[in-house]
PDB file of C-alpha atoms and ligand atoms in Angstrom:
ATOM      1  CA  MET U   1      -0.067   0.087  -0.071  1.00 94.00           C
ATOM      2  CA  LYS U   2       1.295   3.357  -0.822  1.00 97.00           C
ATOM      3  CA  THR U   3       0.618   6.682   0.740  1.00 98.00           C
ATOM      4  CA  VAL U   4      -0.204   9.395  -1.863  1.00 98.00           C
ATOM      5  CA  LEU U   5      -0.498  12.937  -0.825  1.00 98.00           C
ATOM      6  CA  ILE U   6      -3.060  15.019  -3.015  1.00 98.00           C
ATOM      7  CA  THR U   7      -3.974  18.600  -3.249  1.00 98.00           C
ATOM      8  CA  GLY U   8      -7.199  19.577  -4.938  1.00 98.00           C
ATOM      9  CA  ALA U   9      -8.749  16.181  -4.148  1.00 98.00           C
ATOM     10  CA  THR U  10     -12.064  17.420  -3.353  1.00 98.00           C
ATOM     11  CA  SER U  11     -13.132  18.322  -7.182  1.00 98.00           C
ATOM     12  CA  GLY U  12     -12.216  17.386 -10.785  1.00 97.00           C
ATOM     13  CA  ILE U  13      -8.879  15.538 -11.651  1.00 98.00           C
ATOM     14  CA  GLY U  14      -7.717  15.603  -7.933  1.00 98.00           C
ATOM     15  CA  GLU U  15     -11.015  13.867  -6.845  1.00 98.00           C
ATOM     16  CA  ALA U  16     -10.554  11.305  -9.758  1.00 98.00           C
ATOM     17  CA  CYS U  17      -7.032  10.655  -8.689  1.00 98.00           C
ATOM     18  CA  ALA U  18      -7.988  10.337  -5.164  1.00 98.00           C
ATOM     19  CA  ARG U  19     -10.542   7.800  -6.061  1.00 98.00           C
ATOM     20  CA  GLN U  20      -8.273   5.838  -8.192  1.00 98.00           C
ATOM     21  CA  CYS U  21      -5.750   5.662  -5.207  1.00 98.00           C
ATOM     22  CA  LEU U  22      -8.545   4.292  -2.933  1.00 98.00           C
ATOM     23  CA  ALA U  23      -9.456   1.524  -5.490  1.00 98.00           C
ATOM     24  CA  GLN U  24      -5.879   0.573  -5.935  1.00 97.00           C
ATOM     25  CA  GLY U  25      -5.772   0.042  -2.012  1.00 97.00           C
ATOM     26  CA  ASP U  26      -3.510   2.931  -1.273  1.00 98.00           C
ATOM     27  CA  ARG U  27      -4.080   5.555   1.301  1.00 98.00           C
ATOM     28  CA  VAL U  28      -4.940   9.286   0.660  1.00 98.00           C
ATOM     29  CA  VAL U  29      -3.509  12.259   2.730  1.00 98.00           C
ATOM     30  CA  ALA U  30      -5.363  15.180   0.987  1.00 98.00           C
ATOM     31  CA  ILE U  31      -4.665  19.140   1.734  1.00 98.00           C
ATOM     32  CA  CYS U  32      -8.157  20.541   1.425  1.00 97.00           C
ATOM     33  CA  ARG U  33      -9.435  24.227   2.175  1.00 98.00           C
ATOM     34  CA  ASN U  34     -12.960  22.736   2.835  1.00 98.00           C
ATOM     35  CA  LEU U  35     -13.336  20.159   5.226  1.00 98.00           C
ATOM     36  CA  ASP U  36     -17.151  19.869   5.049  1.00 98.00           C
ATOM     37  CA  LYS U  37     -16.755  19.003   1.414  1.00 98.00           C
ATOM     38  CA  ALA U  38     -13.875  16.484   2.103  1.00 98.00           C
ATOM     39  CA  ARG U  39     -16.270  14.757   4.514  1.00 98.00           C
ATOM     40  CA  ASP U  40     -19.238  14.967   2.186  1.00 98.00           C
ATOM     41  CA  LYS U  41     -17.307  13.278  -0.615  1.00 98.00           C
ATOM     42  CA  PHE U  42     -15.037  10.821   1.338  1.00 98.00           C
ATOM     43  CA  GLY U  43     -16.817  10.328   4.605  1.00 97.00           C
ATOM     44  CA  ALA U  44     -16.653   6.621   4.680  1.00 97.00           C
ATOM     45  CA  GLU U  45     -12.821   6.477   3.693  1.00 98.00           C
ATOM     46  CA  ILE U  46     -12.102   9.147   6.340  1.00 98.00           C
ATOM     47  CA  GLU U  47     -13.786   6.636   9.110  1.00 97.00           C
ATOM     48  CA  ALA U  48     -11.708   4.029   7.841  1.00 97.00           C
ATOM     49  CA  GLY U  49      -8.361   5.932   8.017  1.00 97.00           C
ATOM     50  CA  ARG U  50      -8.104   5.567   4.296  1.00 98.00           C
ATOM     51  CA  PHE U  51      -8.391   9.211   3.411  1.00 98.00           C
ATOM     52  CA  VAL U  52      -6.561  11.703   5.700  1.00 98.00           C
ATOM     53  CA  PRO U  53      -7.865  15.283   5.249  1.00 98.00           C
ATOM     54  CA  LEU U  54      -5.516  18.225   6.506  1.00 98.00           C
ATOM     55  CA  HIS U  55      -7.164  21.691   6.238  1.00 97.00           C
ATOM     56  CA  TYR U  56      -5.229  24.315   4.536  1.00 98.00           C
ATOM     57  CA  ASP U  57      -5.832  27.163   2.048  1.00 98.00           C
ATOM     58  CA  LEU U  58      -3.066  27.113  -0.498  1.00 98.00           C
ATOM     59  CA  SER U  59      -3.768  30.637  -1.754  1.00 96.00           C
ATOM     60  CA  CYS U  60      -1.484  31.641   1.369  1.00 95.00           C
ATOM     61  CA  ASN U  61       1.472  29.324   2.158  1.00 95.00           C
ATOM     62  CA  ASP U  62       3.377  31.126   4.926  1.00 94.00           C
ATOM     63  CA  GLN U  63       2.640  27.980   7.342  1.00 96.00           C
ATOM     64  CA  LEU U  64       2.599  25.304   4.719  1.00 97.00           C
ATOM     65  CA  TYR U  65       6.230  23.868   5.321  1.00 97.00           C
ATOM     66  CA  LYS U  66       5.742  23.693   8.871  1.00 97.00           C
ATOM     67  CA  LEU U  67       2.183  22.134   8.483  1.00 97.00           C
ATOM     68  CA  CYS U  68       3.642  19.373   6.179  1.00 97.00           C
ATOM     69  CA  MET U  69       6.810  18.899   8.556  1.00 97.00           C
ATOM     70  CA  ASP U  70       4.384  18.606  11.524  1.00 96.00           C
ATOM     71  CA  GLU U  71       1.323  16.606   9.871  1.00 96.00           C
ATOM     72  CA  LEU U  72       2.793  14.651   7.277  1.00 97.00           C
ATOM     73  CA  LYS U  73       5.864  12.924   9.358  1.00 94.00           C
ATOM     74  CA  PRO U  74       3.555  10.157  10.627  1.00 94.00           C
ATOM     75  CA  TYR U  75       2.429   9.037   6.987  1.00 94.00           C
ATOM     76  CA  SER U  76       5.656   8.422   5.145  1.00 94.00           C
ATOM     77  CA  ILE U  77       4.389   9.729   1.618  1.00 98.00           C
ATOM     78  CA  ASP U  78       5.167   7.781  -1.320  1.00 97.00           C
ATOM     79  CA  ARG U  79       3.463   9.876  -4.300  1.00 98.00           C
ATOM     80  CA  PHE U  80       2.460  13.500  -4.421  1.00 98.00           C
ATOM     81  CA  ILE U  81      -0.009  14.664  -6.938  1.00 98.00           C
ATOM     82  CA  HIS U  82      -0.621  18.519  -7.145  1.00 98.00           C
ATOM     83  CA  CYS U  83      -4.120  19.475  -8.451  1.00 98.00           C
ATOM     84  CA  ALA U  84      -4.953  22.521  -6.601  1.00 98.00           C
ATOM     85  CA  GLY U  85      -5.551  25.096  -8.829  1.00 97.00           C
ATOM     86  CA  ILE U  86      -7.852  28.090  -9.877  1.00 96.00           C
ATOM     87  CA  THR U  87      -8.206  29.813 -13.203  1.00 89.00           C
ATOM     88  CA  LEU U  88      -8.554  33.181 -14.542  1.00 84.00           C
ATOM     89  CA  MET U  89      -9.401  34.453 -18.228  1.00 80.00           C
ATOM     90  CA  GLN U  90      -7.642  37.625 -18.245  1.00 83.00           C
ATOM     91  CA  LYS U  91      -4.942  39.189 -20.034  1.00 86.00           C
ATOM     92  CA  VAL U  92      -1.736  39.919 -17.985  1.00 87.00           C
ATOM     93  CA  THR U  93      -2.273  43.735 -18.776  1.00 89.00           C
ATOM     94  CA  SER U  94      -5.627  43.585 -16.788  1.00 89.00           C
ATOM     95  CA  THR U  95      -4.207  41.612 -13.844  1.00 90.00           C
ATOM     96  CA  SER U  96      -3.567  42.958 -10.706  1.00 93.00           C
ATOM     97  CA  HIS U  97      -0.774  42.080  -8.291  1.00 95.00           C
ATOM     98  CA  ASP U  98      -3.329  40.608  -5.768  1.00 94.00           C
ATOM     99  CA  VAL U  99      -4.610  38.388  -8.414  1.00 94.00           C
ATOM    100  CA  MET U 100      -1.193  37.685  -9.665  1.00 94.00           C
ATOM    101  CA  LEU U 101      -0.049  36.593  -6.293  1.00 96.00           C
ATOM    102  CA  LYS U 102      -3.062  34.487  -5.503  1.00 96.00           C
ATOM    103  CA  MET U 103      -2.482  32.683  -8.769  1.00 96.00           C
ATOM    104  CA  PHE U 104       1.371  32.025  -8.024  1.00 97.00           C
ATOM    105  CA  GLU U 105       0.579  31.018  -4.285  1.00 98.00           C
ATOM    106  CA  THR U 106      -2.360  28.476  -5.039  1.00 98.00           C
ATOM    107  CA  HIS U 107      -0.414  27.007  -8.152  1.00 98.00           C
ATOM    108  CA  VAL U 108       3.356  27.434  -7.631  1.00 98.00           C
ATOM    109  CA  PHE U 109       4.286  28.275  -4.036  1.00 98.00           C
ATOM    110  CA  SER U 110       2.145  25.745  -2.717  1.00 98.00           C
ATOM    111  CA  LEU U 111       4.136  23.114  -4.658  1.00 98.00           C
ATOM    112  CA  THR U 112       7.512  24.502  -3.875  1.00 98.00           C
ATOM    113  CA  GLU U 113       6.733  24.229  -0.269  1.00 98.00           C
ATOM    114  CA  ILE U 114       5.314  20.849  -0.061  1.00 98.00           C
ATOM    115  CA  VAL U 115       8.402  19.335  -2.292  1.00 98.00           C
ATOM    116  CA  ARG U 116      10.884  21.110  -0.018  1.00 97.00           C
ATOM    117  CA  ALA U 117       9.092  19.337   2.800  1.00 98.00           C
ATOM    118  CA  LEU U 118       8.884  16.076   1.171  1.00 98.00           C
ATOM    119  CA  LEU U 119      12.432  15.942   0.305  1.00 97.00           C
ATOM    120  CA  ARG U 120      13.299  16.783   3.931  1.00 96.00           C
ATOM    121  CA  LEU U 121      10.978  14.090   5.275  1.00 97.00           C
ATOM    122  CA  ARG U 122      11.895  11.430   2.834  1.00 95.00           C
ATOM    123  CA  LYS U 123      13.688   8.341   4.481  1.00 93.00           C
ATOM    124  CA  SER U 124      17.082   7.671   2.777  1.00 88.00           C
ATOM    125  CA  GLU U 125      15.986   4.528   0.788  1.00 87.00           C
ATOM    126  CA  GLN U 126      12.331   5.658   0.207  1.00 92.00           C
ATOM    127  CA  GLU U 127      10.875   6.084  -3.413  1.00 95.00           C
ATOM    128  CA  LEU U 128       9.321   9.442  -4.055  1.00 97.00           C
ATOM    129  CA  SER U 129       7.515  10.356  -6.992  1.00 98.00           C
ATOM    130  CA  MET U 130       5.797  13.868  -7.379  1.00 98.00           C
ATOM    131  CA  LEU U 131       3.574  15.001 -10.166  1.00 98.00           C
ATOM    132  CA  ALA U 132       1.942  18.674 -10.650  1.00 98.00           C
ATOM    133  CA  LEU U 133      -0.896  19.508 -12.854  1.00 98.00           C
ATOM    134  CA  SER U 134       0.391  22.061 -15.450  1.00 96.00           C
ATOM    135  CA  SER U 135      -1.847  23.183 -18.354  1.00 93.00           C
ATOM    136  CA  MET U 136      -1.303  23.206 -22.261  1.00 87.00           C
ATOM    137  CA  SER U 137      -1.644  26.800 -22.007  1.00 83.00           C
ATOM    138  CA  SER U 138       1.832  26.936 -20.651  1.00 82.00           C
ATOM    139  CA  PRO U 139       3.493  25.766 -23.680  1.00 78.00           C
ATOM    140  CA  GLY U 140       0.679  27.014 -25.875  1.00 77.00           C
ATOM    141  CA  LEU U 141       1.241  30.584 -25.057  1.00 75.00           C
ATOM    142  CA  THR U 142      -2.516  31.837 -25.325  1.00 74.00           C
ATOM    143  CA  CYS U 143      -3.018  35.502 -24.208  1.00 66.00           C
ATOM    144  CA  ILE U 144      -6.323  34.827 -22.361  1.00 71.00           C
ATOM    145  CA  GLY U 145      -4.689  32.271 -20.371  1.00 78.00           C
ATOM    146  CA  GLY U 146      -2.758  35.149 -18.545  1.00 89.00           C
ATOM    147  CA  ALA U 147      -1.359  34.509 -15.147  1.00 92.00           C
ATOM    148  CA  TYR U 148      -2.682  31.231 -15.291  1.00 93.00           C
ATOM    149  CA  SER U 149      -0.514  30.254 -17.794  1.00 93.00           C
ATOM    150  CA  MET U 150       2.395  32.123 -16.392  1.00 94.00           C
ATOM    151  CA  ALA U 151       1.951  30.154 -13.045  1.00 96.00           C
ATOM    152  CA  LYS U 152       1.681  26.744 -15.136  1.00 96.00           C
ATOM    153  CA  ALA U 153       4.927  27.674 -16.992  1.00 96.00           C
ATOM    154  CA  SER U 154       6.530  28.196 -13.748  1.00 97.00           C
ATOM    155  CA  ILE U 155       5.581  24.870 -12.610  1.00 98.00           C
ATOM    156  CA  ASP U 156       7.209  23.239 -15.673  1.00 97.00           C
ATOM    157  CA  TYR U 157      10.404  25.251 -15.374  1.00 98.00           C
ATOM    158  CA  TYR U 158      10.641  24.478 -11.501  1.00 98.00           C
ATOM    159  CA  VAL U 159      10.112  20.539 -12.316  1.00 98.00           C
ATOM    160  CA  ARG U 160      13.063  20.890 -14.491  1.00 97.00           C
ATOM    161  CA  LEU U 161      15.050  22.817 -12.219  1.00 96.00           C
ATOM    162  CA  ILE U 162      14.426  20.636  -9.135  1.00 96.00           C
ATOM    163  CA  ASN U 163      15.085  17.575 -11.116  1.00 96.00           C
ATOM    164  CA  LYS U 164      18.603  18.797 -12.184  1.00 94.00           C
ATOM    165  CA  GLN U 165      19.289  19.525  -8.505  1.00 92.00           C
ATOM    166  CA  LEU U 166      18.112  16.134  -7.625  1.00 91.00           C
ATOM    167  CA  ASN U 167      19.212  13.829 -10.346  1.00 91.00           C
ATOM    168  CA  ALA U 168      21.512  15.345 -12.977  1.00 83.00           C
ATOM    169  CA  THR U 169      24.794  14.993 -11.150  1.00 77.00           C
ATOM    170  CA  SER U 170      24.359  12.565  -8.318  1.00 76.00           C
ATOM    171  CA  ARG U 171      21.499  10.388  -9.374  1.00 74.00           C
ATOM    172  CA  LYS U 172      20.239   8.062  -6.698  1.00 85.00           C
ATOM    173  CA  TYR U 173      18.867   4.592  -8.198  1.00 86.00           C
ATOM    174  CA  LEU U 174      16.328   2.433  -6.878  1.00 88.00           C
ATOM    175  CA  PRO U 175      17.642  -0.275  -4.898  1.00 85.00           C
ATOM    176  CA  LEU U 176      17.646  -3.929  -6.642  1.00 88.00           C
ATOM    177  CA  THR U 177      14.634  -6.260  -6.305  1.00 87.00           C
ATOM    178  CA  PRO U 178      15.336  -9.365  -4.201  1.00 88.00           C
ATOM    179  CA  GLU U 179      14.845 -11.278  -7.716  1.00 88.00           C
ATOM    180  CA  GLN U 180      17.967  -9.309  -8.904  1.00 88.00           C
ATOM    181  CA  LEU U 181      19.666  -9.603  -5.565  1.00 90.00           C
ATOM    182  CA  ALA U 182      19.219 -13.484  -5.911  1.00 91.00           C
ATOM    183  CA  ALA U 183      20.701 -13.600  -9.436  1.00 90.00           C
ATOM    184  CA  VAL U 184      23.675 -11.571  -8.313  1.00 91.00           C
ATOM    185  CA  ASP U 185      24.151 -14.090  -5.144  1.00 90.00           C
ATOM    186  CA  ALA U 186      23.919 -17.116  -7.556  1.00 92.00           C
ATOM    187  CA  LEU U 187      27.229 -16.201  -9.400  1.00 92.00           C
ATOM    188  CA  GLU U 188      30.356 -17.657  -8.162  1.00 88.00           C
ATOM    189  CA  ASP U 189      33.140 -15.280  -9.606  1.00 90.00           C
ATOM    190  CA  GLU U 190      33.404 -12.082  -7.974  1.00 91.00           C
ATOM    191  CA  ALA U 191      34.353  -9.797 -10.880  1.00 92.00           C
ATOM    192  CA  GLN U 192      30.926 -11.129 -12.767  1.00 92.00           C
ATOM    193  CA  LYS U 193      28.800 -10.466  -9.734  1.00 91.00           C
ATOM    194  CA  GLU U 194      30.485  -6.563  -9.597  1.00 91.00           C
ATOM    195  CA  PHE U 195      29.510  -6.597 -13.246  1.00 91.00           C
ATOM    196  CA  VAL U 196      26.091  -7.986 -13.147  1.00 90.00           C
ATOM    197  CA  ARG U 197      25.057  -5.892  -9.828  1.00 88.00           C
ATOM    198  CA  THR U 198      26.489  -2.354 -11.399  1.00 87.00           C
ATOM    199  CA  LYS U 199      24.454  -3.137 -14.724  1.00 87.00           C
ATOM    200  CA  ALA U 200      21.221  -4.037 -12.889  1.00 87.00           C
ATOM    201  CA  GLN U 201      21.770  -0.898 -10.539  1.00 84.00           C
ATOM    202  CA  ALA U 202      21.991   1.260 -13.653  1.00 81.00           C
ATOM    203  CA  GLN U 203      18.679  -0.266 -14.830  1.00 84.00           C
ATOM    204  CA  SER U 204      16.794   0.110 -11.836  1.00 86.00           C
ATOM    205  CA  GLY U 205      15.319   3.675 -12.176  1.00 91.00           C
ATOM    206  CA  LEU U 206      15.189   6.706 -10.238  1.00 93.00           C
ATOM    207  CA  MET U 207      14.565   7.122  -6.624  1.00 94.00           C
ATOM    208  CA  VAL U 208      13.168  10.573  -6.649  1.00 96.00           C
ATOM    209  CA  ARG U 209      11.364  11.751  -9.388  1.00 97.00           C
ATOM    210  CA  ILE U 210       8.993  15.124 -10.350  1.00 98.00           C
ATOM    211  CA  ASN U 211       7.322  15.743 -13.523  1.00 98.00           C
ATOM    212  CA  SER U 212       4.329  17.827 -14.728  1.00 98.00           C
ATOM    213  CA  LEU U 213       1.484  16.860 -16.882  1.00 97.00           C
ATOM    214  CA  ALA U 214       0.218  19.602 -19.278  1.00 95.00           C
ATOM    215  CA  PRO U 215      -3.330  18.303 -20.756  1.00 93.00           C
ATOM    216  CA  ASN U 216      -6.025  20.029 -22.690  1.00 89.00           C
ATOM    217  CA  LEU U 217      -9.246  20.729 -21.460  1.00 89.00           C
ATOM    218  CA  ILE U 218     -11.075  18.337 -19.233  1.00 92.00           C
ATOM    219  CA  ASP U 219     -14.804  18.528 -18.278  1.00 90.00           C
ATOM    220  CA  THR U 220     -14.479  19.689 -14.536  1.00 93.00           C
ATOM    221  CA  PRO U 221     -16.162  22.427 -12.451  1.00 92.00           C
ATOM    222  CA  MET U 222     -12.988  24.936 -13.400  1.00 89.00           C
ATOM    223  CA  ILE U 223     -13.988  24.884 -17.140  1.00 86.00           C
ATOM    224  CA  ASN U 224     -16.356  27.344 -18.549  1.00 83.00           C
ATOM    225  CA  TYR U 225     -17.168  25.488 -21.682  1.00 80.00           C
ATOM    226  CA  ASP U 226     -19.509  28.141 -23.304  1.00 81.00           C
ATOM    227  CA  PHE U 227     -17.259  31.114 -22.645  1.00 79.00           C
ATOM    228  CA  LEU U 228     -14.218  29.356 -24.187  1.00 76.00           C
ATOM    229  CA  GLN U 229     -16.305  28.632 -27.326  1.00 78.00           C
ATOM    230  CA  SER U 230     -17.438  32.234 -27.345  1.00 81.00           C
ATOM    231  CA  GLN U 231     -14.035  33.303 -27.258  1.00 75.00           C
ATOM    232  CA  GLY U 232     -13.772  31.371 -30.781  1.00 74.00           C
ATOM    233  CA  LEU U 233     -11.297  28.913 -29.186  1.00 71.00           C
ATOM    234  CA  ASN U 234     -11.507  25.509 -30.685  1.00 69.00           C
ATOM    235  CA  VAL U 235     -12.333  23.641 -27.536  1.00 75.00           C
ATOM    236  CA  HIS U 236     -11.193  19.858 -27.323  1.00 80.00           C
ATOM    237  CA  LEU U 237     -12.070  18.018 -24.397  1.00 87.00           C
ATOM    238  CA  ILE U 238      -9.729  15.018 -23.039  1.00 92.00           C
ATOM    239  CA  PRO U 239     -11.808  12.385 -21.037  1.00 95.00           C
ATOM    240  CA  MET U 240     -11.335  12.229 -17.198  1.00 97.00           C
ATOM    241  CA  ASP U 241     -10.228   8.482 -17.354  1.00 97.00           C
ATOM    242  CA  VAL U 242      -7.323   9.296 -19.812  1.00 97.00           C
ATOM    243  CA  VAL U 243      -5.951  11.922 -17.782  1.00 97.00           C
ATOM    244  CA  VAL U 244      -5.695   9.824 -14.818  1.00 98.00           C
ATOM    245  CA  GLN U 245      -4.454   7.083 -16.460  1.00 98.00           C
ATOM    246  CA  GLU U 246      -1.683   9.603 -17.634  1.00 98.00           C
ATOM    247  CA  VAL U 247      -1.148  10.939 -13.997  1.00 98.00           C
ATOM    248  CA  PHE U 248      -0.304   7.434 -12.855  1.00 98.00           C
ATOM    249  CA  ASN U 249       1.475   6.272 -15.784  1.00 98.00           C
ATOM    250  CA  LEU U 250       3.609   9.272 -15.500  1.00 98.00           C
ATOM    251  CA  LEU U 251       4.114   8.916 -11.589  1.00 98.00           C
ATOM    252  CA  GLU U 252       5.077   5.149 -11.982  1.00 97.00           C
ATOM    253  CA  ASN U 253       7.679   5.580 -14.678  1.00 97.00           C
ATOM    254  CA  LYS U 254      10.695   4.976 -12.858  1.00 95.00           C
ATOM    255  CA  TYR U 255      12.814   6.321 -15.765  1.00 94.00           C
ATOM    256  CA  VAL U 256      11.313   9.808 -16.397  1.00 96.00           C
ATOM    257  CA  SER U 257      12.018  13.079 -14.382  1.00 96.00           C
ATOM    258  CA  GLY U 258      12.352  16.707 -14.634  1.00 97.00           C
ATOM    259  CA  LYS U 259       9.734  16.339 -17.949  1.00 97.00           C
ATOM    260  CA  THR U 260       6.389  18.124 -18.891  1.00 97.00           C
ATOM    261  CA  MET U 261       4.091  15.569 -20.606  1.00 95.00           C
ATOM    262  CA  VAL U 262       1.806  17.289 -23.070  1.00 93.00           C
ATOM    263  CA  LEU U 263      -1.498  15.839 -23.558  1.00 92.00           C
ATOM    264  CA  ASP U 264      -3.070  18.256 -26.059  1.00 83.00           C
ATOM    265  CA  ILE U 265      -4.930  16.226 -28.799  1.00 80.00           C
ATOM    266  CA  GLY U 266      -2.076  17.544 -31.322  1.00 78.00           C
ATOM    267  CA  ALA U 267      -3.123  21.233 -30.492  1.00 72.00           C
ATOM    268  CA  ILE U 268       0.320  22.687 -30.154  1.00 64.00           C
ATOM    269  CA  ASP U 269       2.826  22.900 -33.153  1.00 62.00           C
TER     270      ASP U 269
HETATM  271  N1  NAP G   1      -9.977  21.326 -16.199  1.00 71.28           N
HETATM  272  C1  NAP G   1      -9.020  21.283 -17.246  1.00 71.28           C
HETATM  273  O1  NAP G   1      -9.702  21.421 -18.322  1.00 71.28           O
HETATM  274  C2  NAP G   1      -7.734  21.593 -16.660  1.00 71.28           C
HETATM  275  C3  NAP G   1      -6.809  21.767 -17.964  1.00 71.28           C
HETATM  276  C4  NAP G   1      -5.409  21.707 -17.674  1.00 71.28           C
HETATM  277  C5  NAP G   1      -4.822  21.768 -16.284  1.00 71.28           C
HETATM  278  N2  NAP G   1      -5.669  21.782 -15.370  1.00 71.28           N
HETATM  279  C6  NAP G   1      -5.279  22.060 -13.980  1.00 71.28           C
HETATM  280  O2  NAP G   1      -5.667  20.486 -13.151  1.00 71.28           O
HETATM  281  C7  NAP G   1      -5.851  20.833 -11.710  1.00 71.28           C
HETATM  282  C8  NAP G   1      -6.932  20.496 -11.362  1.00 71.28           C
HETATM  283  O3  NAP G   1      -7.956  21.078 -11.878  1.00 71.28           O
HETATM  284  P1  NAP G   1      -9.598  20.614 -12.031  1.00 71.28           P
HETATM  285  O4  NAP G   1      -9.947  20.843 -13.439  1.00 71.28           O
HETATM  286  O5  NAP G   1      -9.756  19.387 -11.486  1.00 71.28           O
HETATM  287  O6  NAP G   1     -10.266  21.884 -11.240  1.00 71.28           O
HETATM  288  P2  NAP G   1     -11.362  21.845  -9.992  1.00 71.28           P
HETATM  289  O7  NAP G   1     -12.314  20.823 -10.193  1.00 71.28           O
HETATM  290  O8  NAP G   1     -11.656  23.333 -10.197  1.00 71.28           O
HETATM  291  O9  NAP G   1     -10.397  21.516  -8.800  1.00 71.28           O
HETATM  292  C9  NAP G   1      -9.618  22.326  -8.260  1.00 71.28           C
HETATM  293  C10 NAP G   1      -9.132  21.728  -6.765  1.00 71.28           C
HETATM  294  O10 NAP G   1      -8.566  22.832  -6.295  1.00 71.28           O
HETATM  295  C11 NAP G   1      -8.538  23.247  -4.943  1.00 71.28           C
HETATM  296  N3  NAP G   1      -8.299  24.451  -4.704  1.00 71.28           N
HETATM  297  C12 NAP G   1      -8.368  25.589  -5.197  1.00 71.28           C
HETATM  298  N4  NAP G   1      -7.970  26.685  -4.439  1.00 71.28           N
HETATM  299  C13 NAP G   1      -7.549  26.132  -3.655  1.00 71.28           C
HETATM  300  C14 NAP G   1      -6.835  26.847  -2.272  1.00 71.28           C
HETATM  301  N5  NAP G   1      -6.601  27.949  -2.084  1.00 71.28           N
HETATM  302  N6  NAP G   1      -6.285  25.908  -1.189  1.00 71.28           N
HETATM  303  C15 NAP G   1      -6.849  24.532  -1.309  1.00 71.28           C
HETATM  304  N7  NAP G   1      -7.386  23.795  -2.554  1.00 71.28           N
HETATM  305  C16 NAP G   1      -7.617  24.664  -3.335  1.00 71.28           C
HETATM  306  C17 NAP G   1     -10.204  23.100  -4.895  1.00 71.28           C
HETATM  307  O11 NAP G   1     -10.841  22.656  -3.773  1.00 71.28           O
HETATM  308  P3  NAP G   1     -12.449  23.125  -3.531  1.00 71.28           P
HETATM  309  O12 NAP G   1     -12.880  21.403  -3.882  1.00 71.28           O
HETATM  310  O13 NAP G   1     -12.297  23.353  -1.972  1.00 71.28           O
HETATM  311  O14 NAP G   1     -13.075  24.145  -4.394  1.00 71.28           O
HETATM  312  C18 NAP G   1     -10.379  22.063  -5.916  1.00 71.28           C
HETATM  313  O15 NAP G   1     -10.270  20.792  -5.262  1.00 71.28           O
HETATM  314  C19 NAP G   1      -5.553  22.474 -11.753  1.00 71.28           C
HETATM  315  O16 NAP G   1      -4.146  22.658 -11.473  1.00 71.28           O
HETATM  316  C20 NAP G   1      -5.808  23.053 -13.266  1.00 71.28           C
HETATM  317  O17 NAP G   1      -5.056  24.060 -13.282  1.00 71.28           O
HETATM  318  C21 NAP G   1      -7.086  21.690 -15.449  1.00 71.28           C
END
């Protein structure tokens, strides 16, 4: 059983990911701004201790690192999915400082504070995979996306940057599986043992990974379909199950880190 930390687990993509985790037998720890909503949606799982809601509003994160260090310690987080987000269809020239700040707090600074805490809390041999929801409007550069697109582009850059810090020079590989260890032990020649062990180690994948997923539109409470069409945008929707599958594919791919996976129905050149 894995323990998966999720933000935005009470709606849309985050909720679908939380339900997938629960269906797989994993435990969810969720950072939610609305505990009543969490109880309405996951009451039975909360009772059973399989969904643990932590109360925090991610639009202001000066206490978030401390909350994570204090509250996440007992749970030993294996996976992190950052889905919390708000949208704003407004050009940057019309966007005030306060609105810009809220956008960055909710999408970006929440991510940087949680990742900082998770890296600190991770035990030395523990696999940790993290994924943040970006958006196609980051690589796609749509003016109407404004501050939202800027925040998503920051997420994509952060993912590259933190991966470089973690994996570019002193990459940490996952430990060998019991089967690989048995295969090494079965060899008699010490030089041969060392060769096989080193080769297996180099193929075993990364211990700590972080990626982002930049999808086209998904039908959730965030999306105002009529408005987008009225703006003359060519609106394509990606089914929720496809997005959730991609989230878990990317989370569990041990050989990919520091990347933004674009799920755009071929929309970006
Ligand atoms: N839907 C799309 O077409 C689309 C496309 C590309 C990327 N994305 C990204 O995917 C992610 C999930 O979006 P969604 O479509 O699933 O939207 P959604 O249904 O509106 O869900 C957003 C979630 O974020 C939470 N949230 C917002 N502000 C918060 C705050 N200050 N503190 C704590 N939680 C907060 C919401 O909490 P409440 O439940 O309490 O409201 C909600 O659970 C977002 O990052 C979004 O930008 C969405």
